[in-house]
């Protein structure tokens, strides 16, 4: 008689990935990660577990290129010499009728 495969719980998978249990169950429900649902509970075989680990691993980022000393980004504040436009509220639709 052959042994049944080891089934991992969502809690075990979440702990290994460093994510929440809710995230693991949600990804399984949306079929974004491989999973099984025997007897109404999410379970993951060792092969599925390994596939999830390879699917979610992120490559190590390459070092960023050095930034120039002059920033091209515009400041978040408005020019104080520019004229200010006065806004007028519109009449609500319910009152217009």
mmCIF file of C-alpha atoms in Angstrom, residues 6-94:
data_model
loop_
_atom_site.group_PDB
_atom_site.id
_atom_site.type_symbol
_atom_site.label_atom_id
_atom_site.label_comp_id
_atom_site.label_asym_id
_atom_site.label_seq_id
_atom_site.Cartn_x
_atom_site.Cartn_y
_atom_site.Cartn_z
ATOM 1 C CA UNK A 6 1.778 15.007 2.598
ATOM 2 C CA UNK A 7 -0.803 17.799 2.547
ATOM 3 C CA UNK A 8 0.178 21.245 3.813
ATOM 4 C CA UNK A 9 -2.333 23.600 5.431
ATOM 5 C CA UNK A 10 -2.781 27.231 4.387
ATOM 6 C CA UNK A 11 -1.230 28.218 7.716
ATOM 7 C CA UNK A 12 1.984 26.329 6.896
ATOM 8 C CA UNK A 13 2.181 27.834 3.407
ATOM 9 C CA UNK A 14 1.487 31.344 4.729
ATOM 10 C CA UNK A 15 4.178 31.027 7.377
ATOM 11 C CA UNK A 16 6.733 29.813 4.831
ATOM 12 C CA UNK A 17 5.926 32.652 2.418
ATOM 13 C CA UNK A 18 5.652 35.334 5.087
ATOM 14 C CA UNK A 19 2.107 36.288 4.072
ATOM 15 C CA UNK A 20 -1.270 36.059 5.743
ATOM 16 C CA UNK A 21 -3.430 32.955 5.742
ATOM 17 C CA UNK A 22 -6.178 35.034 4.135
ATOM 18 C CA UNK A 23 -3.854 35.816 1.184
ATOM 19 C CA UNK A 24 -3.077 32.130 0.622
ATOM 20 C CA UNK A 25 -6.756 31.145 0.711
ATOM 21 C CA UNK A 26 -7.747 34.048 -1.540
ATOM 22 C CA UNK A 27 -5.062 33.172 -4.108
ATOM 23 C CA UNK A 28 -6.188 29.535 -4.067
ATOM 24 C CA UNK A 29 -9.842 30.527 -4.443
ATOM 25 C CA UNK A 30 -8.991 32.688 -7.438
ATOM 26 C CA UNK A 31 -6.910 29.835 -8.856
ATOM 27 C CA UNK A 32 -3.756 31.951 -8.945
ATOM 28 C CA UNK A 33 -1.816 29.314 -7.023
ATOM 29 C CA UNK A 34 -2.241 25.537 -7.289
ATOM 30 C CA UNK A 35 -4.302 23.990 -4.511
ATOM 31 C CA UNK A 36 -6.705 21.191 -3.662
ATOM 32 C CA UNK A 37 -9.849 21.336 -1.594
ATOM 33 C CA UNK A 38 -10.531 17.844 -0.235
ATOM 34 C CA UNK A 39 -13.411 17.743 2.243
ATOM 35 C CA UNK A 40 -13.975 21.496 1.916
ATOM 36 C CA UNK A 41 -10.627 22.724 3.257
ATOM 37 C CA UNK A 42 -7.717 24.112 1.243
ATOM 38 C CA UNK A 43 -4.701 21.798 1.179
ATOM 39 C CA UNK A 44 -1.439 21.873 -0.751
ATOM 40 C CA UNK A 45 0.620 18.874 -1.837
ATOM 41 C CA UNK A 46 4.391 19.049 -1.623
ATOM 42 C CA UNK A 47 4.585 19.503 -5.419
ATOM 43 C CA UNK A 48 2.021 22.338 -5.309
ATOM 44 C CA UNK A 49 3.875 23.887 -2.369
ATOM 45 C CA UNK A 50 7.151 23.852 -4.354
ATOM 46 C CA UNK A 51 5.375 25.351 -7.380
ATOM 47 C CA UNK A 52 3.965 28.166 -5.242
ATOM 48 C CA UNK A 53 7.406 28.927 -3.843
ATOM 49 C CA UNK A 54 8.931 29.217 -7.319
ATOM 50 C CA UNK A 55 5.970 31.276 -8.590
ATOM 51 C CA UNK A 56 6.125 33.906 -5.851
ATOM 52 C CA UNK A 57 9.874 34.222 -5.487
ATOM 53 C CA UNK A 58 11.202 37.547 -6.669
ATOM 54 C CA UNK A 59 14.582 37.992 -8.296
ATOM 55 C CA UNK A 60 17.121 40.077 -6.430
ATOM 56 C CA UNK A 61 16.909 43.649 -7.631
ATOM 57 C CA UNK A 62 19.891 45.059 -9.482
ATOM 58 C CA UNK A 63 21.489 48.118 -7.938
ATOM 59 C CA UNK A 64 19.909 51.356 -9.041
ATOM 60 C CA UNK A 65 21.816 53.650 -11.344
ATOM 61 C CA UNK A 66 23.204 56.753 -9.673
ATOM 62 C CA UNK A 67 20.802 59.664 -9.821
ATOM 63 C CA UNK A 68 21.838 63.014 -11.194
ATOM 64 C CA UNK A 69 22.347 65.810 -8.717
ATOM 65 C CA UNK A 70 19.679 67.957 -10.380
ATOM 66 C CA UNK A 71 16.119 66.840 -9.882
ATOM 67 C CA UNK A 72 13.733 67.172 -12.811
ATOM 68 C CA UNK A 73 10.677 66.646 -10.633
ATOM 69 C CA UNK A 74 8.360 69.600 -10.252
ATOM 70 C CA UNK A 75 7.709 70.854 -6.728
ATOM 71 C CA UNK A 76 4.379 69.870 -5.213
ATOM 72 C CA UNK A 77 3.479 73.409 -4.213
ATOM 73 C CA UNK A 78 1.980 75.995 -6.552
ATOM 74 C CA UNK A 79 3.797 79.078 -7.739
ATOM 75 C CA UNK A 80 2.809 81.884 -5.366
ATOM 76 C CA UNK A 81 2.843 84.508 -8.144
ATOM 77 C CA UNK A 82 0.266 82.703 -10.294
ATOM 78 C CA UNK A 83 -3.315 84.059 -10.158
ATOM 79 C CA UNK A 84 -5.737 81.986 -8.132
ATOM 80 C CA UNK A 85 -8.900 80.820 -9.903
ATOM 81 C CA UNK A 86 -12.085 81.238 -7.877
ATOM 82 C CA UNK A 87 -14.251 78.137 -7.949
ATOM 83 C CA UNK A 88 -18.021 78.363 -7.753
ATOM 84 C CA UNK A 89 -20.151 75.453 -6.585
ATOM 85 C CA UNK A 90 -22.816 74.102 -8.903
ATOM 86 C CA UNK A 91 -26.421 73.635 -7.866
ATOM 87 C CA UNK A 92 -27.164 70.048 -6.777
ATOM 88 C CA UNK A 93 -29.247 68.054 -9.265
ATOM 89 C CA UNK A 94 -32.014 67.399 -6.786
#
